[in-house]
Coordinates of C-alpha atoms in Angstrom, one line a residue:
Chain A
M1 CA 183.0 71.9 144.8
N2 CA 183.3 71.7 141.1
D3 CA 186.5 73.3 139.9
A4 CA 185.1 74.2 136.5
I5 CA 183.0 77.0 137.8
G6 CA 185.6 79.3 139.3
I7 CA 184.8 83.0 139.2
G8 CA 187.7 84.0 137.1
E9 CA 186.9 81.6 134.3
G10 CA 185.2 84.2 132.1
A11 CA 188.2 86.4 131.9
D12 CA 190.6 84.1 129.9
A13 CA 188.0 82.3 127.7
A14 CA 187.2 83.2 124.1
P15 CA 190.3 84.9 122.8
E16 CA 188.9 85.8 119.4
A17 CA 187.6 89.3 120.4
P18 CA 190.4 91.7 121.5
Y19 CA 188.2 93.6 123.9
A20 CA 185.6 92.6 126.4
V21 CA 183.6 95.7 125.7
E22 CA 184.2 98.2 122.9
I23 CA 182.2 101.4 122.8
V24 CA 182.7 103.6 119.7
D25 CA 181.3 107.1 119.1
L26 CA 178.3 106.3 121.1
H27 CA 175.4 108.9 121.1
K28 CA 172.1 108.6 122.7
W29 CA 169.2 111.1 123.0
Y30 CA 166.1 111.1 125.3
G31 CA 164.0 113.3 123.1
D32 CA 166.1 116.4 122.6
F33 CA 168.3 115.7 125.6
H34 CA 171.7 114.5 124.5
V35 CA 172.3 112.0 127.3
L36 CA 175.4 110.3 125.8
N37 CA 177.7 112.4 123.6
D38 CA 180.5 110.8 121.7
V39 CA 181.5 108.2 124.2
N40 CA 184.5 106.0 123.4
L41 CA 185.7 103.3 125.8
R42 CA 187.6 100.0 125.3
V43 CA 187.6 97.5 128.1
A44 CA 190.2 94.8 128.0
R45 CA 189.5 91.3 129.3
G46 CA 190.1 91.1 133.0
E47 CA 190.1 94.9 133.3
R48 CA 188.2 96.7 136.1
I49 CA 186.8 100.1 135.3
V50 CA 185.2 102.4 137.8
I51 CA 182.9 105.1 136.3
C52 CA 182.1 108.1 138.4
G53 CA 180.5 111.5 137.9
P54 CA 177.7 113.7 139.1
S55 CA 174.2 112.4 138.9
G56 CA 172.6 112.8 135.5
S57 CA 176.0 112.5 133.8
G58 CA 175.0 109.4 131.9
K59 CA 177.0 106.8 133.8
S60 CA 174.1 104.4 134.4
T61 CA 172.8 104.9 130.9
L62 CA 176.2 104.0 129.5
L63 CA 176.2 100.7 131.5
R64 CA 172.6 100.0 130.4
C65 CA 173.7 100.4 126.8
V66 CA 176.2 97.6 127.2
N67 CA 173.5 95.0 127.9
A68 CA 170.9 96.6 125.8
L69 CA 168.5 97.7 128.6
E70 CA 168.8 101.0 126.7
T71 CA 169.0 101.5 122.9
Y72 CA 171.3 104.0 121.3
Q73 CA 170.9 106.1 118.2
R74 CA 174.5 106.4 116.9
G75 CA 177.8 104.6 117.3
Q76 CA 178.6 101.1 118.1
V77 CA 178.6 98.9 121.2
I78 CA 180.5 95.6 120.8
V79 CA 180.3 93.2 123.7
D80 CA 182.6 90.2 123.5
G81 CA 182.9 90.6 119.7
V82 CA 179.1 90.9 119.2
L83 CA 177.8 94.1 117.8
L84 CA 174.6 95.1 119.6
T85 CA 171.8 95.9 117.2
H86 CA 168.0 95.5 117.3
D87 CA 168.4 91.8 116.7
L88 CA 166.7 90.3 119.8
K89 CA 168.6 87.0 119.5
R90 CA 171.9 88.7 119.6
I91 CA 170.8 90.9 122.6
D92 CA 169.9 87.8 124.6
E93 CA 173.2 86.2 123.6
V94 CA 175.0 89.2 125.0
R95 CA 172.9 89.5 128.1
R96 CA 173.7 85.9 129.0
E97 CA 177.4 86.8 129.1
V98 CA 177.0 90.1 131.0
G99 CA 175.9 90.0 134.6
M100 CA 174.3 93.1 136.0
V101 CA 173.8 94.2 139.6
F102 CA 171.3 97.0 140.2
Q103 CA 171.1 99.7 142.7
H104 CA 167.8 98.4 144.1
F105 CA 168.8 94.7 143.9
N106 CA 165.8 93.8 141.8
L107 CA 165.6 90.3 143.2
F108 CA 162.4 88.4 142.3
P109 CA 160.3 88.7 145.5
H110 CA 158.1 85.6 144.8
L111 CA 161.1 83.3 144.5
T112 CA 163.4 82.0 147.2
V113 CA 167.1 83.0 147.1
M114 CA 167.9 79.6 145.6
E115 CA 165.2 80.0 143.0
N116 CA 166.4 83.5 142.1
C117 CA 169.9 82.0 141.5
T118 CA 168.8 79.0 139.5
L119 CA 166.0 80.5 137.4
A120 CA 168.2 81.8 134.5
P121 CA 170.7 78.8 134.5
I122 CA 167.8 76.4 134.3
H123 CA 165.7 78.2 131.7
V124 CA 168.3 80.0 129.7
R125 CA 171.4 77.7 129.9
K126 CA 169.1 74.7 130.0
M127 CA 171.1 73.3 132.9
P128 CA 169.7 70.4 134.9
R129 CA 168.2 71.6 138.2
K130 CA 170.7 69.6 140.3
E131 CA 173.7 71.2 138.6
A132 CA 172.2 74.7 138.8
E133 CA 171.6 74.3 142.5
A134 CA 175.1 73.1 143.1
I135 CA 176.4 76.2 141.3
A136 CA 174.0 78.4 143.2
V137 CA 175.3 76.9 146.5
H138 CA 178.9 77.5 145.3
Y139 CA 178.3 81.2 144.6
L140 CA 176.1 81.8 147.7
T141 CA 179.0 80.4 149.7
R142 CA 181.3 82.8 147.9
V143 CA 179.1 85.8 148.9
R144 CA 178.9 84.2 152.4
I145 CA 175.2 83.6 152.7
P146 CA 174.7 79.9 151.8
E147 CA 172.4 79.5 154.9
Q148 CA 169.8 81.9 153.5
A149 CA 169.1 79.8 150.4
N150 CA 165.6 79.0 151.3
K151 CA 164.5 82.4 152.5
Y152 CA 162.6 85.0 150.4
P153 CA 164.4 88.2 149.5
A154 CA 162.1 90.3 151.8
Q155 CA 163.4 88.3 154.8
L156 CA 167.0 89.5 154.2
S157 CA 168.8 92.7 155.0
G158 CA 169.7 95.1 152.1
G159 CA 173.3 94.0 152.2
Q160 CA 172.3 90.4 152.0
Q161 CA 169.9 91.0 149.2
Q162 CA 172.6 92.8 147.2
R163 CA 175.0 89.8 147.8
V164 CA 172.3 87.5 146.5
A165 CA 171.9 89.7 143.5
I166 CA 175.6 89.3 142.9
A167 CA 175.4 85.6 143.3
R168 CA 172.4 85.4 141.0
A169 CA 174.4 87.2 138.2
L170 CA 177.5 85.0 138.8
C171 CA 175.4 81.8 138.5
M172 CA 175.1 82.6 134.8
N173 CA 178.9 82.4 134.7
P174 CA 179.2 85.7 132.9
K175 CA 182.3 87.1 131.2
I176 CA 181.6 90.6 132.3
M177 CA 180.0 91.9 135.5
M178 CA 178.4 95.4 135.7
F179 CA 177.5 97.1 138.9
D180 CA 175.1 100.1 138.8
E181 CA 175.6 102.0 142.1
P182 CA 175.4 98.7 144.0
T183 CA 175.8 100.3 147.5
S184 CA 173.8 103.5 147.0
A185 CA 170.6 102.1 148.4
L186 CA 172.2 100.4 151.4
D187 CA 172.3 101.4 155.0
P188 CA 175.9 102.5 155.8
E189 CA 176.7 99.5 158.0
M190 CA 176.0 97.2 155.1
V191 CA 178.1 98.9 152.4
K192 CA 181.3 97.1 153.5
E193 CA 179.9 93.6 153.1
V194 CA 178.9 94.2 149.5
L195 CA 182.2 96.0 148.7
D196 CA 184.2 93.1 150.2
T197 CA 182.3 90.7 147.9
M198 CA 183.1 92.9 144.9
V199 CA 186.8 93.1 145.9
A200 CA 187.0 89.3 146.1
L201 CA 185.5 89.1 142.6
A202 CA 188.0 91.6 141.3
L203 CA 190.9 89.6 142.8
D204 CA 189.6 86.6 140.9
G205 CA 190.2 88.5 137.6
M206 CA 186.6 89.2 136.6
T207 CA 186.1 91.9 134.0
M208 CA 184.1 94.6 135.8
L209 CA 182.4 97.8 134.9
V210 CA 181.4 99.6 138.1
V211 CA 179.4 102.8 138.6
T212 CA 180.0 103.9 142.2
H213 CA 180.9 106.8 144.4
E214 CA 182.9 104.5 146.8
M215 CA 186.3 106.0 146.1
G216 CA 188.0 103.7 148.6
F217 CA 186.8 100.7 146.5
A218 CA 187.9 102.4 143.3
R219 CA 191.4 103.0 144.6
E220 CA 191.7 99.4 145.7
V221 CA 190.5 97.5 142.6
A222 CA 190.2 99.8 139.6
N223 CA 192.6 99.5 136.7
R224 CA 191.2 102.7 135.2
M225 CA 189.0 105.5 136.4
V226 CA 186.4 107.1 134.1
F227 CA 185.0 110.4 134.9
M228 CA 181.8 111.4 133.1
D229 CA 179.9 114.7 133.1
E230 CA 177.0 115.9 130.9
G231 CA 177.0 112.7 128.8
Q232 CA 180.7 112.9 128.0
I233 CA 183.8 111.1 129.2
I234 CA 185.9 113.9 130.6
E235 CA 188.8 112.0 131.9
I236 CA 190.2 108.5 131.9
N237 CA 193.2 107.7 134.0
A238 CA 194.8 105.1 136.3
P239 CA 193.5 105.5 139.9
Q240 CA 196.8 106.9 141.4
P241 CA 197.1 109.9 139.1
F242 CA 193.3 110.2 138.8
F243 CA 193.0 110.9 142.5
S244 CA 196.3 112.7 143.2
S245 CA 196.5 114.9 140.1
P246 CA 193.2 115.1 138.2
Q247 CA 193.8 116.8 134.8
H248 CA 190.4 118.4 134.1
E249 CA 189.0 121.1 136.3
R250 CA 185.6 119.4 136.4
T251 CA 187.2 116.2 137.7
R252 CA 189.0 118.3 140.4
A253 CA 185.7 119.9 141.4
F254 CA 183.9 116.6 141.6
L255 CA 186.6 114.8 143.5
G256 CA 186.9 117.8 145.8
Q257 CA 183.2 117.5 146.7
I258 CA 183.0 113.8 147.0
L259 CA 186.2 113.3 149.0
A260 CA 185.5 116.2 151.3
R261 CA 182.6 114.2 152.9
Chain B
M1 CA 165.1 106.4 184.8
P2 CA 165.4 110.1 184.2
Q3 CA 168.7 111.4 183.0
E4 CA 170.5 113.6 185.5
T5 CA 171.1 117.2 184.7
R6 CA 174.0 119.1 186.1
P7 CA 173.4 122.5 187.6
N8 CA 175.0 124.2 184.6
G9 CA 172.5 122.5 182.2
T10 CA 174.8 120.0 180.4
A11 CA 173.7 116.3 180.4
A12 CA 175.7 113.9 182.6
A13 CA 177.2 110.9 180.8
Y14 CA 174.8 108.0 181.2
V15 CA 175.3 104.3 180.5
R16 CA 172.5 101.7 181.1
T17 CA 173.8 98.8 183.1
T18 CA 170.8 96.5 183.4
P19 CA 168.1 96.0 180.7
P20 CA 164.6 97.2 181.8
A21 CA 162.0 94.5 182.4
P22 CA 159.2 94.3 179.8
V23 CA 155.9 95.8 181.2
A24 CA 152.4 94.7 180.2
P25 CA 150.4 97.3 178.2
P26 CA 148.0 99.5 180.1
M27 CA 144.6 98.0 180.7
A28 CA 142.5 100.9 179.3
G29 CA 141.1 100.1 175.9
L30 CA 140.0 96.5 176.7
G31 CA 136.5 95.0 177.4
P32 CA 133.3 94.9 175.4
L33 CA 131.7 98.0 176.9
R34 CA 134.7 100.0 176.1
W35 CA 134.6 98.6 172.5
I36 CA 130.9 99.6 172.1
R37 CA 131.6 103.1 173.4
D38 CA 134.6 103.5 171.1
N39 CA 133.0 102.1 168.0
L40 CA 129.3 102.5 168.1
F41 CA 128.8 105.7 170.2
S42 CA 132.0 107.6 169.7
S43 CA 130.2 110.7 168.6
V44 CA 126.7 112.1 168.2
S45 CA 126.4 111.3 164.5
N46 CA 127.9 107.8 165.1
S47 CA 125.3 107.2 167.8
L48 CA 122.5 108.4 165.5
L49 CA 123.6 106.0 162.8
T50 CA 123.9 103.2 165.2
V51 CA 120.3 103.7 166.4
L52 CA 119.2 104.0 162.8
V53 CA 120.8 100.8 161.7
I54 CA 119.4 98.9 164.7
A55 CA 116.0 100.2 163.8
L56 CA 116.4 99.1 160.2
I57 CA 117.5 95.6 161.2
A58 CA 114.5 95.3 163.6
W59 CA 112.2 96.4 160.9
V60 CA 113.5 94.1 158.1
I61 CA 114.8 90.9 159.8
P62 CA 111.8 89.6 161.8
P63 CA 109.3 89.7 159.0
L64 CA 111.8 88.0 156.8
I65 CA 112.3 85.2 159.3
Q66 CA 108.5 85.1 159.8
F67 CA 108.0 84.6 156.0
L68 CA 111.0 82.3 155.2
V69 CA 110.9 80.1 158.3
I70 CA 108.1 80.4 160.8
D71 CA 105.1 80.7 158.4
A72 CA 106.7 78.6 155.7
V73 CA 105.2 75.5 154.3
W74 CA 107.8 72.7 154.1
S75 CA 105.9 69.8 152.6
G76 CA 102.9 69.2 150.3
T77 CA 102.1 67.8 146.9
D78 CA 100.2 70.7 145.2
R79 CA 99.0 74.3 145.6
E80 CA 96.5 73.3 148.3
A81 CA 99.4 73.1 150.8
C82 CA 100.4 76.7 150.2
L83 CA 97.0 78.4 150.2
A84 CA 95.7 80.5 153.0
T85 CA 92.9 78.9 155.0
P86 CA 90.8 80.3 157.8
A87 CA 92.8 78.1 160.2
R88 CA 96.1 79.6 158.8
P89 CA 95.5 83.1 157.4
E90 CA 99.2 83.9 156.9
V91 CA 101.2 81.7 154.5
G92 CA 105.0 82.1 154.2
A93 CA 107.4 80.7 151.7
C94 CA 106.1 77.6 149.9
W95 CA 109.2 75.5 150.2
A96 CA 107.2 72.4 149.2
F97 CA 107.1 73.9 145.7
V98 CA 110.9 74.3 145.6
R99 CA 111.2 70.7 146.8
E100 CA 108.9 69.4 144.1
W101 CA 110.8 71.3 141.4
F102 CA 114.3 71.1 142.9
S103 CA 115.8 68.6 140.5
F104 CA 114.5 70.7 137.6
F105 CA 116.2 73.7 139.0
I106 CA 119.5 71.8 139.1
Y107 CA 119.3 69.7 135.9
G108 CA 116.7 71.4 133.8
P109 CA 115.1 69.0 131.3
Y110 CA 118.2 66.8 131.3
P111 CA 117.0 63.1 131.0
V112 CA 116.4 61.7 134.5
A113 CA 118.2 58.5 133.8
Q114 CA 121.4 60.4 132.8
R115 CA 121.5 62.9 135.6
W116 CA 124.2 60.9 137.5
R117 CA 126.5 62.3 134.8
V118 CA 125.7 65.8 135.8
D119 CA 126.4 64.9 139.4
V120 CA 129.8 63.5 138.5
F121 CA 130.5 66.7 136.6
F122 CA 129.6 68.8 139.7
A123 CA 131.9 66.7 141.8
L124 CA 134.8 67.0 139.4
L125 CA 134.2 70.7 139.1
A126 CA 134.2 71.2 142.8
F127 CA 137.3 69.1 143.1
G128 CA 139.1 71.1 140.5
I129 CA 138.1 74.4 141.9
G130 CA 139.1 73.4 145.4
W131 CA 142.5 72.2 144.2
L132 CA 143.1 75.4 142.3
L133 CA 141.9 77.9 144.8
W134 CA 143.5 76.3 147.9
L135 CA 146.8 78.2 147.7
D136 CA 148.8 75.7 149.8
A137 CA 147.5 72.6 148.1
P138 CA 150.1 70.0 146.9
R139 CA 151.0 69.9 143.3
R140 CA 149.0 72.9 142.1
D141 CA 150.6 72.5 138.7
L142 CA 148.8 69.1 138.4
G143 CA 145.7 70.9 139.6
A144 CA 145.9 73.4 136.9
L145 CA 146.5 70.7 134.3
F146 CA 143.4 68.9 135.6
F147 CA 141.3 72.0 135.7
F148 CA 142.3 73.5 132.4
V149 CA 142.9 70.4 130.2
I150 CA 141.4 67.2 131.6
L151 CA 138.2 68.7 133.1
P152 CA 137.0 70.4 129.9
V153 CA 137.5 67.2 127.8
V154 CA 136.0 64.9 130.4
S155 CA 133.1 67.3 130.9
V156 CA 132.2 67.5 127.3
A157 CA 132.3 63.6 127.0
L158 CA 130.3 63.4 130.2
L159 CA 127.6 66.0 129.6
R160 CA 127.2 65.9 125.9
G161 CA 127.8 62.1 125.7
F162 CA 130.3 59.8 124.1
P163 CA 128.5 56.8 122.6
P164 CA 131.7 54.6 122.2
I165 CA 131.9 54.2 126.0
G166 CA 128.2 53.9 126.4
L167 CA 127.2 57.5 127.2
P168 CA 124.3 58.4 124.9
V169 CA 124.3 61.9 123.5
V170 CA 122.2 64.5 125.3
E171 CA 121.6 67.5 123.1
T172 CA 122.5 70.8 124.7
A173 CA 118.9 71.9 124.2
L174 CA 118.1 69.5 127.1
W175 CA 120.6 71.0 129.4
G176 CA 119.3 73.5 132.0
G177 CA 119.1 74.8 135.5
L178 CA 122.1 75.3 137.7
L179 CA 124.1 73.0 135.4
V180 CA 123.9 75.5 132.5
T181 CA 124.6 78.4 134.8
L182 CA 127.7 76.7 136.2
V183 CA 128.9 75.6 132.7
V184 CA 128.5 79.0 131.2
A185 CA 130.1 80.7 134.2
A186 CA 133.0 78.2 134.4
V187 CA 133.7 78.3 130.6
G188 CA 133.5 82.1 130.6
I189 CA 135.9 82.5 133.5
V190 CA 138.3 79.8 132.4
V191 CA 138.5 80.8 128.8
S192 CA 138.6 84.5 129.5
L193 CA 141.6 84.4 131.7
P194 CA 144.2 83.2 129.1
I195 CA 142.6 85.3 126.3
G196 CA 142.5 88.3 128.7
I197 CA 146.2 87.8 129.6
L198 CA 147.1 87.7 125.9
L199 CA 145.1 90.9 125.2
A200 CA 146.6 92.7 128.2
L201 CA 150.1 91.8 126.9
G202 CA 149.1 92.8 123.4
R203 CA 148.0 96.2 124.7
R204 CA 151.4 96.7 126.3
S205 CA 153.3 95.3 123.3
D206 CA 156.0 97.2 121.5
M207 CA 154.5 96.1 118.2
P208 CA 152.0 98.7 117.0
A209 CA 149.9 96.2 115.0
V210 CA 149.4 93.9 118.0
R211 CA 148.7 96.9 120.2
L212 CA 146.1 98.2 117.8
I213 CA 144.3 94.9 117.5
S214 CA 144.2 94.4 121.2
V215 CA 143.0 97.9 122.0
L216 CA 140.3 97.7 119.3
F217 CA 139.0 94.4 120.5
I218 CA 139.0 95.5 124.2
E219 CA 137.4 98.9 123.6
L220 CA 134.9 97.5 121.1
V221 CA 133.7 94.7 123.4
R222 CA 133.7 97.0 126.5
G223 CA 131.6 99.5 124.6
V224 CA 128.8 97.0 123.9
P225 CA 126.3 95.4 126.3
L226 CA 126.5 91.7 126.9
I227 CA 123.0 91.3 125.5
T228 CA 124.2 92.7 122.2
V229 CA 127.1 90.2 122.1
L230 CA 124.7 87.3 122.8
F231 CA 122.3 88.4 120.1
M232 CA 125.1 88.8 117.7
A233 CA 126.4 85.3 118.5
S234 CA 123.0 83.5 118.4
V235 CA 121.0 85.5 115.8
M236 CA 123.5 87.2 113.4
L237 CA 126.1 84.4 113.2
P238 CA 123.8 81.8 111.7
L239 CA 122.9 84.3 108.9
F240 CA 126.5 84.5 107.8
V241 CA 127.5 80.8 107.9
P242 CA 125.7 77.9 106.3
P243 CA 123.4 76.0 108.7
A244 CA 125.6 72.9 108.6
W245 CA 128.5 74.9 110.0
S246 CA 126.5 76.8 112.4
P247 CA 127.6 75.6 115.9
D248 CA 125.3 74.6 118.7
K249 CA 123.2 77.3 120.3
L250 CA 124.9 76.9 123.7
V251 CA 128.4 76.9 122.2
R252 CA 127.6 80.2 120.4
A253 CA 126.5 81.8 123.7
L254 CA 129.6 80.4 125.4
V255 CA 131.8 81.9 122.8
G256 CA 130.0 85.2 123.1
I257 CA 130.3 85.3 126.9
A258 CA 134.0 84.2 126.8
L259 CA 135.0 86.9 124.4
F260 CA 133.0 89.5 126.3
S261 CA 134.6 88.7 129.6
S262 CA 138.0 88.4 128.0
A263 CA 137.9 92.1 127.4
Y264 CA 137.2 92.8 131.0
M265 CA 139.8 90.3 132.2
A266 CA 142.3 92.0 130.0
E267 CA 141.9 95.3 131.8
V268 CA 142.2 93.5 135.2
V269 CA 145.4 91.8 134.2
R270 CA 146.8 95.0 132.7
A271 CA 146.4 96.7 136.0
G272 CA 148.4 93.8 137.5
L273 CA 151.1 94.0 134.9
Q274 CA 151.4 97.7 135.6
S275 CA 151.9 97.1 139.3
I276 CA 155.1 95.2 138.7
A277 CA 158.2 97.4 139.2
K278 CA 160.2 98.2 136.1
G279 CA 163.3 96.7 137.9
Q280 CA 161.7 93.3 137.7
Y281 CA 161.4 93.4 133.9
E282 CA 165.0 94.8 133.8
A283 CA 166.4 92.1 136.0
A284 CA 164.7 89.4 133.9
D285 CA 166.1 91.0 130.7
A286 CA 169.6 91.4 132.2
L287 CA 169.7 87.7 133.0
G288 CA 168.9 87.0 129.3
L289 CA 165.6 85.3 130.2
G290 CA 163.9 86.6 127.0
Y291 CA 160.3 87.8 126.7
W292 CA 158.2 84.6 127.2
T293 CA 160.5 83.0 129.9
G294 CA 160.6 86.3 131.9
L295 CA 156.9 86.6 131.5
R296 CA 156.2 83.1 132.7
F297 CA 158.5 82.9 135.7
V298 CA 158.9 86.5 136.8
V299 CA 156.2 88.8 135.6
L300 CA 152.9 86.8 135.5
P301 CA 153.3 85.0 138.8
Q302 CA 153.6 88.4 140.5
A303 CA 151.0 90.2 138.4
L304 CA 148.4 87.5 138.7
K305 CA 148.9 87.2 142.5
V306 CA 148.0 90.8 143.0
T307 CA 145.1 90.6 140.7
I308 CA 143.4 87.5 142.2
P309 CA 140.9 89.7 144.1
N310 CA 140.0 91.6 140.9
I311 CA 139.8 88.4 138.9
V312 CA 137.4 87.0 141.4
N313 CA 135.5 90.2 141.3
S314 CA 135.1 89.8 137.5
A315 CA 134.1 86.2 138.0
I316 CA 131.3 87.3 140.4
A317 CA 130.0 89.8 137.8
L318 CA 130.2 87.2 135.1
F319 CA 128.4 84.6 137.2
K320 CA 125.5 87.0 137.6
D321 CA 125.6 88.0 133.9
T322 CA 125.1 84.4 132.8
T323 CA 121.4 84.9 133.6
L324 CA 121.2 86.9 130.3
V325 CA 121.6 83.7 128.2
F326 CA 117.9 83.1 128.7
I327 CA 117.1 85.8 126.1
V328 CA 118.7 83.5 123.4
G329 CA 116.6 80.6 124.6
I330 CA 118.9 78.8 127.0
F331 CA 117.5 77.4 130.2
D332 CA 119.8 78.7 132.9
F333 CA 119.0 78.5 136.6
L334 CA 116.9 81.6 136.8
R335 CA 114.9 80.6 133.6
T336 CA 114.0 77.2 135.2
I337 CA 112.5 79.1 138.1
E338 CA 110.6 81.3 135.7
I339 CA 109.2 78.2 134.1
A340 CA 108.4 76.4 137.4
R341 CA 106.5 79.3 138.9
G342 CA 104.1 79.3 136.0
D343 CA 103.1 75.7 136.8
P344 CA 99.3 75.7 137.5
V345 CA 99.7 72.8 139.9
W346 CA 101.5 75.2 142.3
A347 CA 99.8 78.5 141.4
T348 CA 99.5 80.3 144.7
P349 CA 100.1 83.9 145.8
V350 CA 103.5 82.9 147.4
T351 CA 104.9 80.7 144.6
S352 CA 106.7 83.4 142.7
V353 CA 108.1 85.0 145.7
T354 CA 109.4 81.7 147.0
G355 CA 111.0 80.9 143.7
Y356 CA 112.8 84.2 143.5
A357 CA 113.8 83.9 147.2
F358 CA 115.3 80.5 146.5
A359 CA 117.2 81.9 143.4
A360 CA 118.4 84.9 145.4
M361 CA 119.8 82.6 148.1
V362 CA 121.5 80.3 145.6
Y363 CA 123.1 83.3 143.8
F364 CA 124.1 84.9 147.1
V365 CA 125.7 81.8 148.5
I366 CA 127.8 81.3 145.4
C367 CA 128.8 84.9 144.8
H368 CA 129.4 85.5 148.5
S369 CA 131.7 82.5 148.8
M370 CA 133.7 83.9 145.8
S371 CA 133.9 87.3 147.5
R372 CA 135.0 85.7 150.9
Y373 CA 137.6 83.8 149.0
A374 CA 138.9 87.0 147.3
S375 CA 139.1 88.9 150.6
G376 CA 140.8 86.0 152.2
V377 CA 143.5 85.9 149.5
E378 CA 143.8 89.7 149.8
R379 CA 144.4 89.5 153.5
R380 CA 146.9 86.8 153.0
L381 CA 148.8 88.7 150.3
G382 CA 148.8 91.8 152.6
A383 CA 150.3 89.6 155.3
G384 CA 152.9 88.4 152.8
D385 CA 153.9 92.0 152.0
R386 CA 154.3 92.9 155.7
R387 CA 156.7 90.0 156.2

C-alpha cells in the first residue's frame, strides 16, 4: 500500500501554526442560555485530549465549534492557524482538515461503504476515483472491515458502522480527528472494537479531541483530561493525577459517579 | 422441555445439550374459506358491508358491460350504424364513432402527411420515460441526459419542424388531441421538478431575501386557481408585451402550467428535504463537502427517493389539470372529443356518452399506471428500509 498515506502524517505537517487548535475566551449562547462560558484550550500537534463532563455541560458544543457546525458569539477558535469566522470558504478549508466522528455514525445510507469513503476525497480533494478507492481500501483495512466495502451501512452492525465512519473521516487525510461520544450509541459488546480502532489511531500520533465517558480509554491514550461543567472548563490535568487526585470538588463528584458503575 | 423445579422452589441449573428441531407453523389460519371468514365476515358490521358492496357491484357492473361491450356497435360509417332500430331497440356504445375519429383524438388537426413525426415523438417519449422510471435500468444518468436535454430539443425540432433537415413547420395551432395533452403534461412535470427543487431549497435558505422570494412565489401561486394562471398567461401577457415579442399561445400556456405546478412540486420536495436527518447535513458539512456538493450527493438523492410517490401524485393531478388549457383555445385530448361529438354525421343519442367513456378510459389508464408505479416504488423503498 502507498506509504504516503500513513495515519500519522497529519501530525508533523505544516509547522507554521504552533497549535493544532487554539480556543480563546470562547462564549456561546443559545438564546439566553450560556452554553459555553469563557472556554480556553490549546491543543498541541499530536496531542490527545479527552473531554468529559455531565450531559449538557457543553462538551459536544465545544467540539462542534471547532469545525464550525456551531457558530459562537465571542472569542476565537483557530484551527491549524486559520481563524474561524463566517467566511464559508475558510470554514470548508478547516473542515477538510478536521475529521469528525458522530455519536450516531451519520453514514450516508444510500451509498455503499466504499462510496461513503470516497465521496469527499473525489469531490472535495478532486482525487481520481482509482486513487480515492485505494485510500479507502487502505483505511477500511486499518479499521479491519475491508470485506464490507460494497455493503450498505444498514447491513452492518453498529460497531462496524462506527468504524466505517472513522475510515470515512480518515480518507480525507485530516490533521485533527474529533470524536463526539463515539461509543455511546453502541451495544456494549461493540464498544471495544471501536475503542481499539481509536487507540491504534492514537498510537500513530493523530491529534485527537475526544468527548467520551470511556475512562479506560482516556487513561490509556489521553495526554490531558478536560473536565467541563455548566459550559466551563473546571479542570485540566494529565490523566494520572486527574483520576487519582482530582482537584475540584465537582470533578471528584463526577468521577465518583462515573467510576462507581 | 420444562425446567425442573426443586422442592424448595429454586430453579435447577439447566444447560441445553442438543438444539431443538425446527417445527412447521400450526395449520390454522390457512385456506380460502378461513380467509373469507377472517376478512369478509369477521363481524356483523363487516358482514353487512361485504353484502352491501357485493350488491353495489352487481348493480353497476352488468349494465356497464352491457353498454360498453355487449350492445356496443363496433363498426359502421355514419350515424345509421348507431341508431336504435325495431330489430335492435337497445344500442350501446358507438365505438364505430371512436374508430372514425380516433386519429383526430390522437393528433388533432396535425397534417396527416406529417403525423409520423408525432409517432416518433411518442416512441421517444415512451423510451425516455421507461428508462427513467425503471429504477434498475443501466446508465440512468444517460437516461436523465436523454430525457431532460436531448428529448426536449429533438421534440421541438420534430413537432414544430426544422426546415433545414426537411421537416416543414407545423404551427402549434395545428397541434391537438392526446399529443397536446402529453406535451403539456410532460413539459409541466419536467420543468416543474427542477424549479420546484430550487424553490424548496430557497424556502429553507439561510438568506432572508431568497427565502422571502420563494415563499412569496409559492404562496401566491398556490393561492390562485390554475384557470387564473392560464388566463393571465394567454390574455393578460399579450397586453403588456408588443405582439412581435408575444410568444406562441401554446408556449404561454406551457409556461403558466409549469410555474403553477412548480409551486406544488416545491412543497412536495420540501417535505422530502425535511425528512432527511440533521445528522446527514452535519456529516456532509463535517467532510467539507460544501452546500451544492452535499446537496447533490447526500441530501437530494435521499430526499427525492422518499418523495417519488408524492411527485407522481402531483404528476397525476397535473395530467388531469391539463384539460383546462381548452379554455384558452388549445385543442387538448378532451377538447377533440368535444369537437367530434358535435359532428352531425355521427349525431346519435349514444355518441356523447361514448366519447366521454373513451376519454375516461384513456385518462384512467394513464393516471392509474402512474399511481401503480408510485405504489410499486413505495413498496420497494419500504422493503429497502426494512433491510
